[in-house]
Amino acid sequence: MLIGNGLLNIIESSLLARAKALAGAINSTLGYNTKSVLFDDYTLEEKLPAQDIIGCWQLEVEVDDHLLSGTFLLTLSTFNDSGLFRLRNAVSLVFDEMKPMQEFNLYQPDGTQVDGTIIVMNGVKMLPVEKGDERPAKTFAIPFKCTRTIGL
């Protein structure tokens, strides 16, 4: 049976919602113009927006009985950021929000909140800066557990 709003769809929608919330926090706290994007949605031929961006991608999931855990990447990239000042400030803010034991809500694709949370687990990694001509980036590898179970 195909379920359009199954748990994997809920997790991906929740990660997108979290990226949007982080973009909002960056914009309101630091006064930047950061947009959330779904990096998995872009191909090599497509151009990213000509502004600072944040988004999740490369979701990996492991099923253990009825529980889901996994890892996803969260990338911040600034546009025309000489000295990487905006990138460093935004990364610092996001790090505070994505430390182990932080929790965030689950959402269906239509934005409706559902029972359960995603918990950031130990082992969060920040990868080295990726330099580009106009767009440096910092990526976090974030392990998680989902409190919503499969089939229960």
mmCIF file of C-alpha atoms in Angstrom:
data_model
loop_
_atom_site.group_PDB
_atom_site.id
_atom_site.type_symbol
_atom_site.label_atom_id
_atom_site.label_comp_id
_atom_site.label_asym_id
_atom_site.label_seq_id
_atom_site.Cartn_x
_atom_site.Cartn_y
_atom_site.Cartn_z
ATOM 1 C CA MET A 1 0.000 0.000 0.000
ATOM 2 C CA LEU A 2 1.338 3.429 -0.948
ATOM 3 C CA ILE A 3 0.951 6.046 1.766
ATOM 4 C CA GLY A 4 1.596 9.554 0.480
ATOM 5 C CA ASN A 5 2.392 11.028 3.877
ATOM 6 C CA GLY A 6 4.416 8.147 5.311
ATOM 7 C CA LEU A 7 7.175 8.545 7.856
ATOM 8 C CA LEU A 8 9.991 9.175 5.361
ATOM 9 C CA ASN A 9 7.966 11.963 3.764
ATOM 10 C CA ILE A 10 7.294 13.390 7.233
ATOM 11 C CA ILE A 11 11.009 13.351 8.105
ATOM 12 C CA GLU A 12 11.989 15.085 4.861
ATOM 13 C CA SER A 13 9.232 17.679 5.305
ATOM 14 C CA SER A 14 10.373 18.245 8.885
ATOM 15 C CA LEU A 15 13.977 18.807 7.806
ATOM 16 C CA LEU A 16 12.799 21.375 5.263
ATOM 17 C CA ALA A 17 10.710 23.069 7.975
ATOM 18 C CA ARG A 18 13.743 23.109 10.276
ATOM 19 C CA ALA A 19 15.889 24.706 7.550
ATOM 20 C CA LYS A 20 13.192 27.369 7.062
ATOM 21 C CA ALA A 21 13.128 28.037 10.813
ATOM 22 C CA LEU A 22 16.924 28.324 10.896
ATOM 23 C CA ALA A 23 16.859 30.742 7.946
ATOM 24 C CA GLY A 24 14.313 32.824 9.832
ATOM 25 C CA ALA A 25 16.496 32.818 12.945
ATOM 26 C CA ILE A 26 19.554 33.872 10.929
ATOM 27 C CA ASN A 27 17.592 36.665 9.262
ATOM 28 C CA SER A 28 15.979 38.009 12.432
ATOM 29 C CA THR A 29 19.016 37.655 14.695
ATOM 30 C CA LEU A 30 21.788 38.657 12.297
ATOM 31 C CA GLY A 31 19.853 40.811 9.816
ATOM 32 C CA TYR A 32 20.821 38.672 6.803
ATOM 33 C CA ASN A 33 18.748 37.623 3.795
ATOM 34 C CA THR A 34 19.045 33.823 3.969
ATOM 35 C CA LYS A 35 16.718 31.544 2.024
ATOM 36 C CA SER A 36 16.043 27.885 2.778
ATOM 37 C CA VAL A 37 16.437 25.478 -0.131
ATOM 38 C CA LEU A 38 16.126 21.746 -0.679
ATOM 39 C CA PHE A 39 19.587 20.904 -1.997
ATOM 40 C CA ASP A 40 18.448 17.466 -3.215
ATOM 41 C CA ASP A 41 16.189 19.349 -5.634
ATOM 42 C CA TYR A 42 19.081 21.027 -7.493
ATOM 43 C CA THR A 43 21.095 19.563 -10.350
ATOM 44 C CA LEU A 44 24.491 20.603 -11.641
ATOM 45 C CA GLU A 45 22.846 22.631 -14.403
ATOM 46 C CA GLU A 46 20.611 24.662 -12.109
ATOM 47 C CA LYS A 47 21.732 27.852 -10.455
ATOM 48 C CA LEU A 48 21.256 28.364 -6.748
ATOM 49 C CA PRO A 49 19.642 31.658 -5.695
ATOM 50 C CA ALA A 50 22.029 34.630 -5.727
ATOM 51 C CA GLN A 51 21.781 35.058 -1.954
ATOM 52 C CA ASP A 52 22.772 33.278 1.251
ATOM 53 C CA ILE A 53 21.124 29.847 1.562
ATOM 54 C CA ILE A 54 20.641 27.022 4.032
ATOM 55 C CA GLY A 55 19.269 23.571 3.381
ATOM 56 C CA CYS A 56 19.266 19.880 4.177
ATOM 57 C CA TRP A 57 20.256 17.076 1.832
ATOM 58 C CA GLN A 58 21.565 13.527 1.558
ATOM 59 C CA LEU A 59 19.217 12.062 4.148
ATOM 60 C CA GLU A 60 20.234 8.537 5.167
ATOM 61 C CA VAL A 61 17.871 6.423 7.268
ATOM 62 C CA GLU A 62 18.323 3.191 9.176
ATOM 63 C CA VAL A 63 15.416 1.131 10.504
ATOM 64 C CA ASP A 64 15.839 -0.830 13.727
ATOM 65 C CA ASP A 65 12.636 -2.728 14.515
ATOM 66 C CA HIS A 66 10.127 0.161 14.709
ATOM 67 C CA LEU A 67 12.591 3.030 15.189
ATOM 68 C CA LEU A 68 14.208 5.263 12.593
ATOM 69 C CA SER A 69 17.611 6.851 12.950
ATOM 70 C CA GLY A 70 19.995 8.298 10.443
ATOM 71 C CA THR A 71 22.087 11.216 9.315
ATOM 72 C CA PHE A 72 21.465 14.255 7.146
ATOM 73 C CA LEU A 73 23.630 17.076 5.904
ATOM 74 C CA LEU A 74 22.801 20.691 6.682
ATOM 75 C CA THR A 75 24.678 23.196 4.528
ATOM 76 C CA LEU A 76 24.969 26.963 4.822
ATOM 77 C CA SER A 77 26.337 28.907 1.893
ATOM 78 C CA THR A 78 26.862 32.627 1.577
ATOM 79 C CA PHE A 79 26.963 34.607 -1.647
ATOM 80 C CA ASN A 80 29.725 37.167 -2.275
ATOM 81 C CA ASP A 81 30.936 36.959 1.346
ATOM 82 C CA SER A 82 34.480 38.354 1.319
ATOM 83 C CA GLY A 83 36.237 37.252 4.508
ATOM 84 C CA LEU A 84 33.444 34.728 5.238
ATOM 85 C CA PHE A 85 32.070 36.911 8.025
ATOM 86 C CA ARG A 86 28.394 36.147 7.297
ATOM 87 C CA LEU A 87 29.158 32.444 6.927
ATOM 88 C CA ARG A 88 30.979 32.246 10.266
ATOM 89 C CA ASN A 89 28.251 34.160 12.088
ATOM 90 C CA ALA A 90 25.465 32.050 10.597
ATOM 91 C CA VAL A 91 27.322 28.768 11.228
ATOM 92 C CA SER A 92 27.819 29.734 14.867
ATOM 93 C CA LEU A 93 24.102 30.434 15.293
ATOM 94 C CA VAL A 94 23.109 27.163 13.583
ATOM 95 C CA PHE A 95 25.606 25.183 15.667
ATOM 96 C CA ASP A 96 23.870 26.412 18.831
ATOM 97 C CA GLU A 97 20.528 25.211 17.435
ATOM 98 C CA MET A 98 21.711 21.796 16.183
ATOM 99 C CA LYS A 99 23.721 20.483 19.136
ATOM 100 C CA PRO A 100 23.124 16.976 20.507
ATOM 101 C CA MET A 101 19.828 16.480 22.341
ATOM 102 C CA GLN A 102 18.130 19.395 20.548
ATOM 103 C CA GLU A 103 14.660 18.374 19.366
ATOM 104 C CA PHE A 104 12.406 19.700 16.660
ATOM 105 C CA ASN A 105 8.867 18.883 15.599
ATOM 106 C CA LEU A 106 7.637 16.625 12.835
ATOM 107 C CA TYR A 107 5.462 17.993 10.014
ATOM 108 C CA GLN A 108 3.493 16.558 7.135
ATOM 109 C CA PRO A 109 4.213 18.006 3.666
ATOM 110 C CA ASP A 110 1.217 20.350 4.016
ATOM 111 C CA GLY A 111 2.742 21.875 7.174
ATOM 112 C CA THR A 112 0.481 20.099 9.657
ATOM 113 C CA GLN A 113 2.362 19.160 12.809
ATOM 114 C CA VAL A 114 2.203 15.472 13.785
ATOM 115 C CA ASP A 115 3.163 13.590 16.943
ATOM 116 C CA GLY A 116 6.841 12.950 17.462
ATOM 117 C CA THR A 117 10.139 14.757 17.142
ATOM 118 C CA ILE A 118 13.568 14.484 15.603
ATOM 119 C CA ILE A 119 16.327 14.413 18.214
ATOM 120 C CA VAL A 120 19.859 15.439 17.279
ATOM 121 C CA MET A 121 22.227 12.755 18.588
ATOM 122 C CA ASN A 122 25.879 12.761 19.651
ATOM 123 C CA GLY A 123 28.434 12.863 16.877
ATOM 124 C CA VAL A 124 27.460 16.082 15.061
ATOM 125 C CA LYS A 125 30.318 16.947 12.701
ATOM 126 C CA MET A 126 31.165 20.236 11.058
ATOM 127 C CA LEU A 127 33.011 19.696 7.793
ATOM 128 C CA PRO A 128 35.703 22.063 6.468
ATOM 129 C CA VAL A 129 34.662 25.079 4.440
ATOM 130 C CA GLU A 130 34.068 24.403 0.768
ATOM 131 C CA LYS A 131 35.412 27.316 -1.233
ATOM 132 C CA GLY A 132 33.822 28.482 -4.421
ATOM 133 C CA ASP A 133 34.373 31.569 -6.534
ATOM 134 C CA GLU A 134 31.233 33.281 -5.251
ATOM 135 C CA ARG A 135 29.767 30.772 -2.802
ATOM 136 C CA PRO A 136 31.684 29.325 0.178
ATOM 137 C CA ALA A 137 29.823 26.703 2.202
ATOM 138 C CA LYS A 138 29.952 24.946 5.564
ATOM 139 C CA THR A 139 28.223 21.637 6.106
ATOM 140 C CA PHE A 140 27.158 19.814 9.258
ATOM 141 C CA ALA A 141 26.658 16.027 9.306
ATOM 142 C CA ILE A 142 23.868 15.524 11.836
ATOM 143 C CA PRO A 143 22.943 12.129 13.304
ATOM 144 C CA PHE A 144 19.353 11.869 14.535
ATOM 145 C CA LYS A 145 16.678 9.621 15.967
ATOM 146 C CA CYS A 146 12.976 9.966 15.246
ATOM 147 C CA THR A 147 10.573 9.433 18.139
ATOM 148 C CA ARG A 148 7.693 8.583 15.807
ATOM 149 C CA THR A 149 7.697 4.826 15.195
ATOM 150 C CA ILE A 150 6.824 2.643 12.232
ATOM 151 C CA GLY A 151 3.691 0.543 12.465
ATOM 152 C CA LEU A 152 2.807 1.218 16.074
#
